[in-house]
mmCIF file of C-alpha atoms and ligand atoms in Angstrom:
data_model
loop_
_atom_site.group_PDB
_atom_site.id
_atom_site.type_symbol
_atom_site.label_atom_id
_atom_site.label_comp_id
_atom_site.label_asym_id
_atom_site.label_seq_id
_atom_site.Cartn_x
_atom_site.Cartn_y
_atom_site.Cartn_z
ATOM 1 C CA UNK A 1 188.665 -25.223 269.988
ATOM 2 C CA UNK A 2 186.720 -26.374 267.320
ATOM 3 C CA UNK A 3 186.725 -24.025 263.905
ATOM 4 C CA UNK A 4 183.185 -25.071 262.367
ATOM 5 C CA UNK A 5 182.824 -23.801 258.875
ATOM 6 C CA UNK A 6 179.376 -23.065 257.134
ATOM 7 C CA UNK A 7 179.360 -23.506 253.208
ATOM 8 C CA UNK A 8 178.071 -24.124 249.849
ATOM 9 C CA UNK A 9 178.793 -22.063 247.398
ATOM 10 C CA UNK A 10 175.218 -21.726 245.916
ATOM 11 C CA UNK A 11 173.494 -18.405 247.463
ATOM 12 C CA UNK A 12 170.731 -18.476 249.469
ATOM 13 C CA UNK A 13 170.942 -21.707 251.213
ATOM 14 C CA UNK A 14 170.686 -20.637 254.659
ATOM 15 C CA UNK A 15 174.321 -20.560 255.655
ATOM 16 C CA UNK A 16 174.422 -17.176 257.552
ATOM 17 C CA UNK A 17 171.150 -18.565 259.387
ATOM 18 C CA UNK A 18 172.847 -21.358 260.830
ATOM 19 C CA UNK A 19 175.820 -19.546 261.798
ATOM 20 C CA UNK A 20 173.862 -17.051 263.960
ATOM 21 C CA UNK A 21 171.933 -19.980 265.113
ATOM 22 C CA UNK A 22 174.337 -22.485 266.198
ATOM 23 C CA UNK A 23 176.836 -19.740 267.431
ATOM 24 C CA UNK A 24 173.595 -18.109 269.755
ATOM 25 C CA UNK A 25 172.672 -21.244 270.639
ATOM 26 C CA UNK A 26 175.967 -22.525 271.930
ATOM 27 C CA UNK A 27 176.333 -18.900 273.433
ATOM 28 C CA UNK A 28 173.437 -19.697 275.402
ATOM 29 C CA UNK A 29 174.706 -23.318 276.994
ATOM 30 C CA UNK A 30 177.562 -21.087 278.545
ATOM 31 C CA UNK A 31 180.443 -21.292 275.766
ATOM 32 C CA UNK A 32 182.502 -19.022 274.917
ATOM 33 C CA UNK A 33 182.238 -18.356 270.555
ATOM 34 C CA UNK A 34 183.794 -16.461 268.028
ATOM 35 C CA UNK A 35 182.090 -15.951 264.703
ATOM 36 C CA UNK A 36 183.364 -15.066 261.863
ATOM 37 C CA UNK A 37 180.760 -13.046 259.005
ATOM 38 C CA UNK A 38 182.813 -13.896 255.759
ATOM 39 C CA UNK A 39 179.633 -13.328 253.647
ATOM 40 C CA UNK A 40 179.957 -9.940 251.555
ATOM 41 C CA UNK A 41 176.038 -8.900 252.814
ATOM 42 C CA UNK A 42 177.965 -8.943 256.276
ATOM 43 C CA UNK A 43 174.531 -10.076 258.410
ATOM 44 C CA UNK A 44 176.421 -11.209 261.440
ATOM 45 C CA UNK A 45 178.065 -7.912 261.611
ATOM 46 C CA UNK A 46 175.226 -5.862 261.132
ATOM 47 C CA UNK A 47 173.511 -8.270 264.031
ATOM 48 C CA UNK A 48 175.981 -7.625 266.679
ATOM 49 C CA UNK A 49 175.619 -4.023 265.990
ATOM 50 C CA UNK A 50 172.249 -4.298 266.917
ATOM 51 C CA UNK A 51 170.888 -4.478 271.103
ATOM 52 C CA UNK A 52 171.240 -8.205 271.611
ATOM 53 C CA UNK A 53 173.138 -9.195 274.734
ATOM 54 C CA UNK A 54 174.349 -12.540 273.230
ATOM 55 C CA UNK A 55 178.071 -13.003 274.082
ATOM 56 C CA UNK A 56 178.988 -13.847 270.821
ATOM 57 C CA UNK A 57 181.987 -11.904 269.045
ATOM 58 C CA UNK A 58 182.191 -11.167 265.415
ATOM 59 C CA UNK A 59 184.703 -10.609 263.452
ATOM 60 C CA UNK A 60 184.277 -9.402 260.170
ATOM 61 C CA UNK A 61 187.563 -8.369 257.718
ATOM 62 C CA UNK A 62 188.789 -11.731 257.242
ATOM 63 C CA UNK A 63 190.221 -12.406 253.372
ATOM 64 C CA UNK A 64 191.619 -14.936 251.786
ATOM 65 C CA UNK A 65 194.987 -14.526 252.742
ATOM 66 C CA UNK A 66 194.712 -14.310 256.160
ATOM 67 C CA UNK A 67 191.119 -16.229 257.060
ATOM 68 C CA UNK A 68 192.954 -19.502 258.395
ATOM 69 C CA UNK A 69 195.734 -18.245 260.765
ATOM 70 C CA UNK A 70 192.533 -16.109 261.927
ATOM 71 C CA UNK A 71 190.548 -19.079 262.264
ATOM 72 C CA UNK A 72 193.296 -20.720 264.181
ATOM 73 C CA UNK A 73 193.855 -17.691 266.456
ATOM 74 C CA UNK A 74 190.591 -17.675 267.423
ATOM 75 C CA UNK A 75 190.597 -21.070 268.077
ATOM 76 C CA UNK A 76 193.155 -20.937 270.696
ATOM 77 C CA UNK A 77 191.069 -18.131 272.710
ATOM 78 C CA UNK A 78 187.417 -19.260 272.497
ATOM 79 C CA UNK A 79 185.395 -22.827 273.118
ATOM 80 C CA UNK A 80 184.129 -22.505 269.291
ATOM 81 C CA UNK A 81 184.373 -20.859 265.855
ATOM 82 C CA UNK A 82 182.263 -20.627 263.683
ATOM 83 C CA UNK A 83 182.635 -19.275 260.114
ATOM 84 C CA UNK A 84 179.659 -17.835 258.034
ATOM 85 C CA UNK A 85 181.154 -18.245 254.424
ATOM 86 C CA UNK A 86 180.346 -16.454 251.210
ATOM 87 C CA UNK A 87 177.964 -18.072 248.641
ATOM 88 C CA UNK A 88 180.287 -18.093 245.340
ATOM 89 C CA UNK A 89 183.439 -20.254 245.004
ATOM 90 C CA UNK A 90 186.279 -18.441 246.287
ATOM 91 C CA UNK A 91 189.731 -18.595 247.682
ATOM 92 C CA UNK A 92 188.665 -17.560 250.933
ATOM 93 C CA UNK A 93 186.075 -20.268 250.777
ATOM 94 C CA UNK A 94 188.642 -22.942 249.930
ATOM 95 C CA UNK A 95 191.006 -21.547 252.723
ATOM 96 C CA UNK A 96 188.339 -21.527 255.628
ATOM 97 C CA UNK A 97 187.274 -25.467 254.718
ATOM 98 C CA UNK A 98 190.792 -26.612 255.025
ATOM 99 C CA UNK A 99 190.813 -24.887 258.453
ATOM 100 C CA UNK A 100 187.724 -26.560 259.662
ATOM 101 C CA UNK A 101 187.310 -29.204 262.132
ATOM 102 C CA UNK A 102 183.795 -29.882 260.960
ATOM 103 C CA UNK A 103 182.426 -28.031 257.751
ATOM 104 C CA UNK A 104 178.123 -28.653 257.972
ATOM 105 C CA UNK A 105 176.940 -27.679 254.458
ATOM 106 C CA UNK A 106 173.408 -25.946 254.132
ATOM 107 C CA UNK A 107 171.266 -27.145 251.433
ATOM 108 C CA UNK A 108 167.772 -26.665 250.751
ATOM 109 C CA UNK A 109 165.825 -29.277 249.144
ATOM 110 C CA UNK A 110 166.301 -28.599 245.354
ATOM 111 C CA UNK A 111 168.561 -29.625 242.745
ATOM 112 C CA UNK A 112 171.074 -26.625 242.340
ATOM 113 C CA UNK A 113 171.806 -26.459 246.528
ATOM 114 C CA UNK A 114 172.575 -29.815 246.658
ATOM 115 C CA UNK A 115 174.574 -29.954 243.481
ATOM 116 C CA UNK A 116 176.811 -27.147 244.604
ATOM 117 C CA UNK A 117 176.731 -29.010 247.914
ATOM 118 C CA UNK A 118 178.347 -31.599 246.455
ATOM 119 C CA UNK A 119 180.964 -29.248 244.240
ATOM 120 C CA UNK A 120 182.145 -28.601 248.124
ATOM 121 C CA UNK A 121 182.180 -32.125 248.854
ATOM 122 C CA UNK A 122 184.053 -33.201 245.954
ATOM 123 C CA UNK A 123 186.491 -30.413 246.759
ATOM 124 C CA UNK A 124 187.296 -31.679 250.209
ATOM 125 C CA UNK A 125 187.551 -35.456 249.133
ATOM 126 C CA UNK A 126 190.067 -34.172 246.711
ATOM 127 C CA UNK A 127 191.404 -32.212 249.468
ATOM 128 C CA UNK A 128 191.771 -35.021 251.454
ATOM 129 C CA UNK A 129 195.002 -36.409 249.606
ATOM 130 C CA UNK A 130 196.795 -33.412 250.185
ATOM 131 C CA UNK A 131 195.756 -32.017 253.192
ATOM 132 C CA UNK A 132 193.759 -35.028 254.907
ATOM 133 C CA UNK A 133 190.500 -35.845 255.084
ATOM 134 C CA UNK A 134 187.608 -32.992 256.944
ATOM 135 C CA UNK A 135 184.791 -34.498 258.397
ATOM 136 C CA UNK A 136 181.673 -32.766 256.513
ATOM 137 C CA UNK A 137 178.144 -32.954 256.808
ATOM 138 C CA UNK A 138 175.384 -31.662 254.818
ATOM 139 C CA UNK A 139 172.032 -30.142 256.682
ATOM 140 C CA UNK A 140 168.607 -29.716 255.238
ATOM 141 C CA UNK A 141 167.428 -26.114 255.311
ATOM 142 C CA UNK A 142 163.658 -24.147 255.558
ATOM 143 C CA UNK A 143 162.232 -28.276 255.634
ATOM 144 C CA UNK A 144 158.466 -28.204 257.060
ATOM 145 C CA UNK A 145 158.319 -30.222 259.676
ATOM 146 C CA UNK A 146 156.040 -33.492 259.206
ATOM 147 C CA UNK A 147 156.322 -32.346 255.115
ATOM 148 C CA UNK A 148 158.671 -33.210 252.806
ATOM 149 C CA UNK A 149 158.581 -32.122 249.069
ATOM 150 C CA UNK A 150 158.838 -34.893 246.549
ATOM 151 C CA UNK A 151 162.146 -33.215 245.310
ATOM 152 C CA UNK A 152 163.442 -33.128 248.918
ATOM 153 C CA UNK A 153 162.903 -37.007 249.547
ATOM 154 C CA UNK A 154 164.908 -37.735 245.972
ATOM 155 C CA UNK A 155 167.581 -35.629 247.076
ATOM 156 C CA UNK A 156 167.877 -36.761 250.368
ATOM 157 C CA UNK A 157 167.959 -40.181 249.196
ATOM 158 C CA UNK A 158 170.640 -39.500 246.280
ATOM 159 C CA UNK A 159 172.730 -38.220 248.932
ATOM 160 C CA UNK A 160 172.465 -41.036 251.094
ATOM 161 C CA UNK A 161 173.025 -43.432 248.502
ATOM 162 C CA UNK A 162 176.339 -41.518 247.547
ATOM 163 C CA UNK A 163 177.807 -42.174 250.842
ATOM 164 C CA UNK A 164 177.110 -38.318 252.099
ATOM 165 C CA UNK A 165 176.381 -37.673 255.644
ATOM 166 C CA UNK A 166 173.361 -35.718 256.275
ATOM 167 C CA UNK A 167 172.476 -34.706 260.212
ATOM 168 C CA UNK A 168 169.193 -36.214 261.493
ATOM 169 C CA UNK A 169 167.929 -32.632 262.496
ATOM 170 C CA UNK A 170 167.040 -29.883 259.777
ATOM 171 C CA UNK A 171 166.855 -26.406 260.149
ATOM 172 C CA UNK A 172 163.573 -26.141 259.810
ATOM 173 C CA UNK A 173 161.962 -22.669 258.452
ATOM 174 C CA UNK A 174 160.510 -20.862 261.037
ATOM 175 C CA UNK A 175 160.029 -17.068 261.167
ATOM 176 C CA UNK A 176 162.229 -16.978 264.612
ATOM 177 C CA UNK A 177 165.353 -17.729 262.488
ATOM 178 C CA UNK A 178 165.026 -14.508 260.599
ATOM 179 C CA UNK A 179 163.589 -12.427 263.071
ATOM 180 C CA UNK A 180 167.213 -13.038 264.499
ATOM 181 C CA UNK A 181 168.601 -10.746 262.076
ATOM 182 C CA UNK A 182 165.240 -8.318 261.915
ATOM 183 C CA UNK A 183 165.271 -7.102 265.546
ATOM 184 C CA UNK A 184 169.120 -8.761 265.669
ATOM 185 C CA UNK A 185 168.741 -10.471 268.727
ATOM 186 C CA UNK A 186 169.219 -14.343 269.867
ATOM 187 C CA UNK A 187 166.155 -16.389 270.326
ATOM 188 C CA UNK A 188 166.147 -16.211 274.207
ATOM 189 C CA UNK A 189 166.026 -12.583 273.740
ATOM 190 C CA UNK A 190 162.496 -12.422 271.578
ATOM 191 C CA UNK A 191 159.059 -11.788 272.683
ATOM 192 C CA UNK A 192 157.643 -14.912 272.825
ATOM 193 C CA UNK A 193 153.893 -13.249 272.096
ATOM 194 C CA UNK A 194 155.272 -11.194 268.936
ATOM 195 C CA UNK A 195 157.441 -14.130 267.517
ATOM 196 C CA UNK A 196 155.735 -16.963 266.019
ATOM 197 C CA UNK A 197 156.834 -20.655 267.307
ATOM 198 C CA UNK A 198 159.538 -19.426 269.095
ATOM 199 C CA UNK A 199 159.554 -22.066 271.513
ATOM 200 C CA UNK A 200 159.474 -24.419 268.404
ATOM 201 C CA UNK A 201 162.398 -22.664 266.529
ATOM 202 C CA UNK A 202 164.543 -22.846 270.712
ATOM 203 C CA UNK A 203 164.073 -26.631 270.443
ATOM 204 C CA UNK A 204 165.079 -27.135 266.964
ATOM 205 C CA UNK A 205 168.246 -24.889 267.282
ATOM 206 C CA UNK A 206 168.881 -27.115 271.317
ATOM 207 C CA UNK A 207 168.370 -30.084 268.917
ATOM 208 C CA UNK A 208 171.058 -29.796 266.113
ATOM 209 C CA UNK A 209 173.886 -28.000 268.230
ATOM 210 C CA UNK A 210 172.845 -31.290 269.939
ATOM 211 C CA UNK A 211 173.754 -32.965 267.267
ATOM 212 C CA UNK A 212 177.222 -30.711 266.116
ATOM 213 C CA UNK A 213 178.600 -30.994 269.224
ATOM 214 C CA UNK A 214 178.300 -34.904 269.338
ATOM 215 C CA UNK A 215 179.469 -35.265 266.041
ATOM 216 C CA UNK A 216 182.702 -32.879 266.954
ATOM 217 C CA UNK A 217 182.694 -35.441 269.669
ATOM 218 C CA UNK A 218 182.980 -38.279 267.835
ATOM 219 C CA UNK A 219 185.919 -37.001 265.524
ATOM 220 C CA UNK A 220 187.814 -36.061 268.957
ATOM 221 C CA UNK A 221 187.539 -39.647 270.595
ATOM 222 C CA UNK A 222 188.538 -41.029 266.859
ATOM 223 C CA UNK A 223 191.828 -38.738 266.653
ATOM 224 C CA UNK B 1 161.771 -19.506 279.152
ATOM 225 C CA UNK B 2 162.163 -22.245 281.472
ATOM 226 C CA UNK B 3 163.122 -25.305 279.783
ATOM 227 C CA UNK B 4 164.950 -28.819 280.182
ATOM 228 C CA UNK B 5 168.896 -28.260 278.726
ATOM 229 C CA UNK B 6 169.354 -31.504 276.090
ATOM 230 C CA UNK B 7 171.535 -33.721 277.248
ATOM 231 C CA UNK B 8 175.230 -33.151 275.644
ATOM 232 C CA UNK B 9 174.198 -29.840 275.838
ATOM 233 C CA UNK B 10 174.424 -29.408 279.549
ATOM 234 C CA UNK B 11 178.447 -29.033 279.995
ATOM 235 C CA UNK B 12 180.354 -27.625 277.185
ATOM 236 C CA UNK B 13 183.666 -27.547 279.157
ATOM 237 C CA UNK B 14 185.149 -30.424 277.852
ATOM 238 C CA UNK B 15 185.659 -28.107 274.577
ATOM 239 C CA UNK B 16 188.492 -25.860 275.714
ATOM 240 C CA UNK B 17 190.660 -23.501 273.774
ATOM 241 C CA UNK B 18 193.675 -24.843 272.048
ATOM 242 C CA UNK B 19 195.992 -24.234 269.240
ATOM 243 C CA UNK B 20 195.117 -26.438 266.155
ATOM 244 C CA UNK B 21 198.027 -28.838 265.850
ATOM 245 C CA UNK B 22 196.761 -28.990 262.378
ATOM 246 C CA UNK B 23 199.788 -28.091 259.655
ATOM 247 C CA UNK B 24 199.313 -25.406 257.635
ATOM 248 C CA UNK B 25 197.456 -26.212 254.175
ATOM 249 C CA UNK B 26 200.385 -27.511 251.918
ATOM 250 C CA UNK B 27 201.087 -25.117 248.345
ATOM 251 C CA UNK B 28 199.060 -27.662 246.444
ATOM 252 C CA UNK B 29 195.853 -26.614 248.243
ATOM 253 C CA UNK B 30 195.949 -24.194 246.274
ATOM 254 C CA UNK B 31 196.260 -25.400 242.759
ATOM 255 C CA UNK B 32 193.487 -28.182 244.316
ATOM 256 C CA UNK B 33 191.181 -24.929 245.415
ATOM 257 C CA UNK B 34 191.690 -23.343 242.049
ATOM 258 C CA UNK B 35 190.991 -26.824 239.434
ATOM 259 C CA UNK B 36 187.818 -27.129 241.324
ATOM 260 C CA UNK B 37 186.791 -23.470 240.432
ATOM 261 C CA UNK B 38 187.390 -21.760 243.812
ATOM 262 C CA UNK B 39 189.249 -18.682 242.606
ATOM 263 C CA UNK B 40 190.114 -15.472 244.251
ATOM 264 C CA UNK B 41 187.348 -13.132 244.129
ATOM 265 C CA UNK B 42 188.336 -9.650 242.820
ATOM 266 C CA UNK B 43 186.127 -7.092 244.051
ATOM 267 C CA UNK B 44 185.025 -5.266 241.233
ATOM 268 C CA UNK B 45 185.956 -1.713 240.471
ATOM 269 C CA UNK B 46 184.044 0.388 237.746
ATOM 270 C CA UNK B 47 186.478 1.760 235.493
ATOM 271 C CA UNK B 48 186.346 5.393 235.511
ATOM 272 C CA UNK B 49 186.417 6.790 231.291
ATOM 273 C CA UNK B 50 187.774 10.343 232.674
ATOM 274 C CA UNK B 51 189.465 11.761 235.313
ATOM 275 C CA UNK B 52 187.412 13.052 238.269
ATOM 276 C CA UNK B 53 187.271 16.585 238.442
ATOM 277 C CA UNK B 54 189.212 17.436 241.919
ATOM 278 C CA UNK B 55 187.584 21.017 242.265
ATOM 279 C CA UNK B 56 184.228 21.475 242.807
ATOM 280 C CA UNK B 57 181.979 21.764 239.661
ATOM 281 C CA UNK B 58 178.837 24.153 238.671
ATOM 282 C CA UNK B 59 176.247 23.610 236.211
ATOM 283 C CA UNK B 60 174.471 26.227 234.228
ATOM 284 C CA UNK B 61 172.364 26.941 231.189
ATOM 285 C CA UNK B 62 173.314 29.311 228.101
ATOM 286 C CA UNK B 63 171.707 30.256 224.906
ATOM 287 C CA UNK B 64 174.031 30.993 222.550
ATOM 288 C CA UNK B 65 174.105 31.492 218.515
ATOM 289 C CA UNK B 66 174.018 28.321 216.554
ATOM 290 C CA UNK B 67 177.156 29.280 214.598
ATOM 291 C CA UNK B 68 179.241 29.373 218.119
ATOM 292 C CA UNK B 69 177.541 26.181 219.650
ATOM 293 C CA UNK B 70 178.254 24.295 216.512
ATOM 294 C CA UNK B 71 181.663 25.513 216.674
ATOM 295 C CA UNK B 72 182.458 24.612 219.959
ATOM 296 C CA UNK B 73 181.219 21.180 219.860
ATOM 297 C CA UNK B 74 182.855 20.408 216.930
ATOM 298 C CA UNK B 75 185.926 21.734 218.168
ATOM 299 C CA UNK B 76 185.338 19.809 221.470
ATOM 300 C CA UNK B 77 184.397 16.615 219.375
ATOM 301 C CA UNK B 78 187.633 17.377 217.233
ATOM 302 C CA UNK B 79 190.181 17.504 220.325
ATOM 303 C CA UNK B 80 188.277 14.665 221.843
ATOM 304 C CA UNK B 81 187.591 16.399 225.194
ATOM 305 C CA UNK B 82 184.416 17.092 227.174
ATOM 306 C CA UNK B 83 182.397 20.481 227.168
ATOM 307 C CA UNK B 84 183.949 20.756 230.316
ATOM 308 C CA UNK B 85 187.557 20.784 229.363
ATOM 309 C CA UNK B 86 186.529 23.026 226.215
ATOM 310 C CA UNK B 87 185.234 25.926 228.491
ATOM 311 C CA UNK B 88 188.457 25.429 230.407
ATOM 312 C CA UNK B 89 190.207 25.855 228.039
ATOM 313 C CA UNK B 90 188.516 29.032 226.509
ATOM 314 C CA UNK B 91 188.561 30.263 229.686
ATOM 315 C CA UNK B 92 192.506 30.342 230.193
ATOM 316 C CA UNK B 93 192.267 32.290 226.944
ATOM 317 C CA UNK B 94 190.707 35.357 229.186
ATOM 318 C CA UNK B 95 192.920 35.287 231.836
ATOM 319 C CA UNK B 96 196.625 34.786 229.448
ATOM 320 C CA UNK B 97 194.755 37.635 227.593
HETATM 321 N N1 ATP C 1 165.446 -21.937 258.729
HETATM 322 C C1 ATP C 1 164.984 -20.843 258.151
HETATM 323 N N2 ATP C 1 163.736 -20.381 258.452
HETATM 324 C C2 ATP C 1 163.269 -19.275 257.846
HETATM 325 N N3 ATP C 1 163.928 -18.560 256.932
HETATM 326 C C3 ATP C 1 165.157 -18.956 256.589
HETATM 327 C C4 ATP C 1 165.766 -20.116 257.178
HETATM 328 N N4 ATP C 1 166.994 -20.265 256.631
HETATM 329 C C5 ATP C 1 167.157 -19.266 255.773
HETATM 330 N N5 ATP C 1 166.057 -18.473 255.727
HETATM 331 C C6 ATP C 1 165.865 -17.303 254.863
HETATM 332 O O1 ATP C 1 166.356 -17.629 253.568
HETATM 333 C C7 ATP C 1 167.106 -16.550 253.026
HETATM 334 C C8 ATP C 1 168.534 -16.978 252.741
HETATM 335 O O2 ATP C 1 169.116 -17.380 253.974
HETATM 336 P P1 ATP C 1 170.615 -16.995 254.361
HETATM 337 O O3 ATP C 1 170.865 -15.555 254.169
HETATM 338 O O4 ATP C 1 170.849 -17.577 255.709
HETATM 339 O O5 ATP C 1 171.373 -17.831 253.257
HETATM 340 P P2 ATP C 1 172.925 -17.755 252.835
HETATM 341 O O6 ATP C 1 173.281 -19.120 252.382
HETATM 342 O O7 ATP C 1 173.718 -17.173 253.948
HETATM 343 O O8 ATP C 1 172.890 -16.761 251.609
HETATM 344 P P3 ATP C 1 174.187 -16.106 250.865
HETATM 345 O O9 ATP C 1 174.742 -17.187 249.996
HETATM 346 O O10 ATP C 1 173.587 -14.979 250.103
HETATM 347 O O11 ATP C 1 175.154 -15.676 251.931
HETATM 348 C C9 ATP C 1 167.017 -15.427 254.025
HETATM 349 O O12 ATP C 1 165.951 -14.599 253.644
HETATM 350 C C10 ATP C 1 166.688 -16.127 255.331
HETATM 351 O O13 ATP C 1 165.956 -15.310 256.197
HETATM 352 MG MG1 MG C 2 174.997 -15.600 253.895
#
């Protein structure tokens, strides 16, 4: 049921990774999930053209028009959607966040992701008056574990201080993640001998759709 | 890979299918969507300066005298047309003739 939309509309800040790795990884625990590749370098689509035995569907000619009665549909047949959005500010991007039971919002840690993170933010608090109010929540991109950049900590904290909700897990960066889309497979699928920290990259991905699906949770037992 | 499934992790069931009761986005959404700079995105088309040809095309070399080539190019030049559409139209000359 849940539509779970993935957005900032900076490039580049690891949106399409977490789509194909929370929609894998919930794949994996048995539910059924639709994803939808509304990013113009159409990665998710070129993945499930690839050998990978992951049960997730794609769908891929979504437009602005059309992208939330499409989000809705799907929502009615499968467990979770997920929607992989398009870096730029668009229509379509607006549509697919008003559509969205939970919208997490990739940032890495440097000024310009988080200050288009908060362009979306700002855009669903306005939202909120008109629409009502869509639980967001930002999450920390390619972090090295144990590691945090100077720039990373300020941001972090800014956030924080602003009232944002962050998750407690990153996404950290770990070759797995793009190997993904290299040999387009899920994580369970990969060679644990020719993929570096696999086992590392399983457990962060177990750990934040962890964390999604207690937070989507939450917002259920609040309604 | 044989590992222990995180807790909240192990039954997904309670998340079932179901229609959104969620209204559609009201009209201002729209105007919201569009003051904060989230416009449609047009996908952009190069604009073409001529026509396409739609039969095939052939390419070839000539030397000719300087007092026809500078006649024909500033004819061409003149009637604002290609070298293309100037042999095309010295060519329709031969066959009306
Ligand atoms: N956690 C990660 N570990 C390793 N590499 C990552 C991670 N997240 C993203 N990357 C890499 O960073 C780059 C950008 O990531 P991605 O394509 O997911 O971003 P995006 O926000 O979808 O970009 P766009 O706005 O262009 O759609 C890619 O090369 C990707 O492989
Ligand atoms: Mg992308």
């Amino acid at each position: 049921m849940p539509v779970i939309v993935i957005s900032n509309p900076k490039g580049g800040t690891g949106k399409s990774t977490t789509s194909l790795v929370l929609a894998t990884t919930l794949a994996r625990h048995g539910a059924s999930v639709t994803a939808f590749d509304c990013d113009p370098n159409r990665h998710l689509v070129a993945w499930k053209d690839g050998p990978s035995q992951s049960k997730v569907e794609v769908i891929g000619h979504a437009d602005s028009s059309n992208i939330a009665r499409m989000l809705k549909a799907e929502a009615a047949r499968q467990q979770f959607v997920i929607a992989d959005l398009e870096g730029t500010a668009s229509l379509m991007v607006a549509s697919a966040i008003l559509a969205a039971d939970l919208v997490i919002i990739p940032t890495q840690g440097s000024a310009m992701d988080a200050s288009q993170a908060r362009r979306a933010i700002s855009f669903i608090d306005d939202q909120a008056a008109a629409v009502g109010p869509r639980p967001y929540r930002v999450l920390f991109t390619r972090t090295k574990p144990g590691f945090a950049t100077r720039d990373e900590r300020v941001i972090r904290e800014t956030l924080i201080g602003s009232g944002v909700p962050l998750f407690g897990t990153d996404l950290a960066e770990r070759a797995a993640y793009r190997s993904m889309f290299t040999y387009r497979l899920s994580l369970e699928e990969m060679d644990p001998a020719a993929v570096n920290g696999l086992d590392k990259a399983v457990e962060n991905a177990d750990a934040l759709v962890g964390e999604v699906v207690e937070n989507l949770r939450a917002t259920r037992q609040a309604a | 890979m044989n590992r222990p499934v995180p807790a909240g992790l192990t039954g997904l069931s309670d998340f079932r299918p179901a229609q959104a009761s969620e209204p559609q986005p009201a009209p201002a959404a729209r105007a919201i969507a569009e003051a904060h700079g989230f416009v449609e995105r047009n996908p952009q088309t190069i604009r073409k300066r001529r026509k396409p040809t739609e039969e095939p095309t052939y390419s070839f070399t000539a030397r000719v005298s300087v007092r026809s080539a500078n006649a024909f190019i500033e004819w061409c030049e003149r009637e604002r047309m290609s070298y293309r559409e100037g042999f095309d139209r010295l060519v329709e000359k031969i066959e009306k003739a």
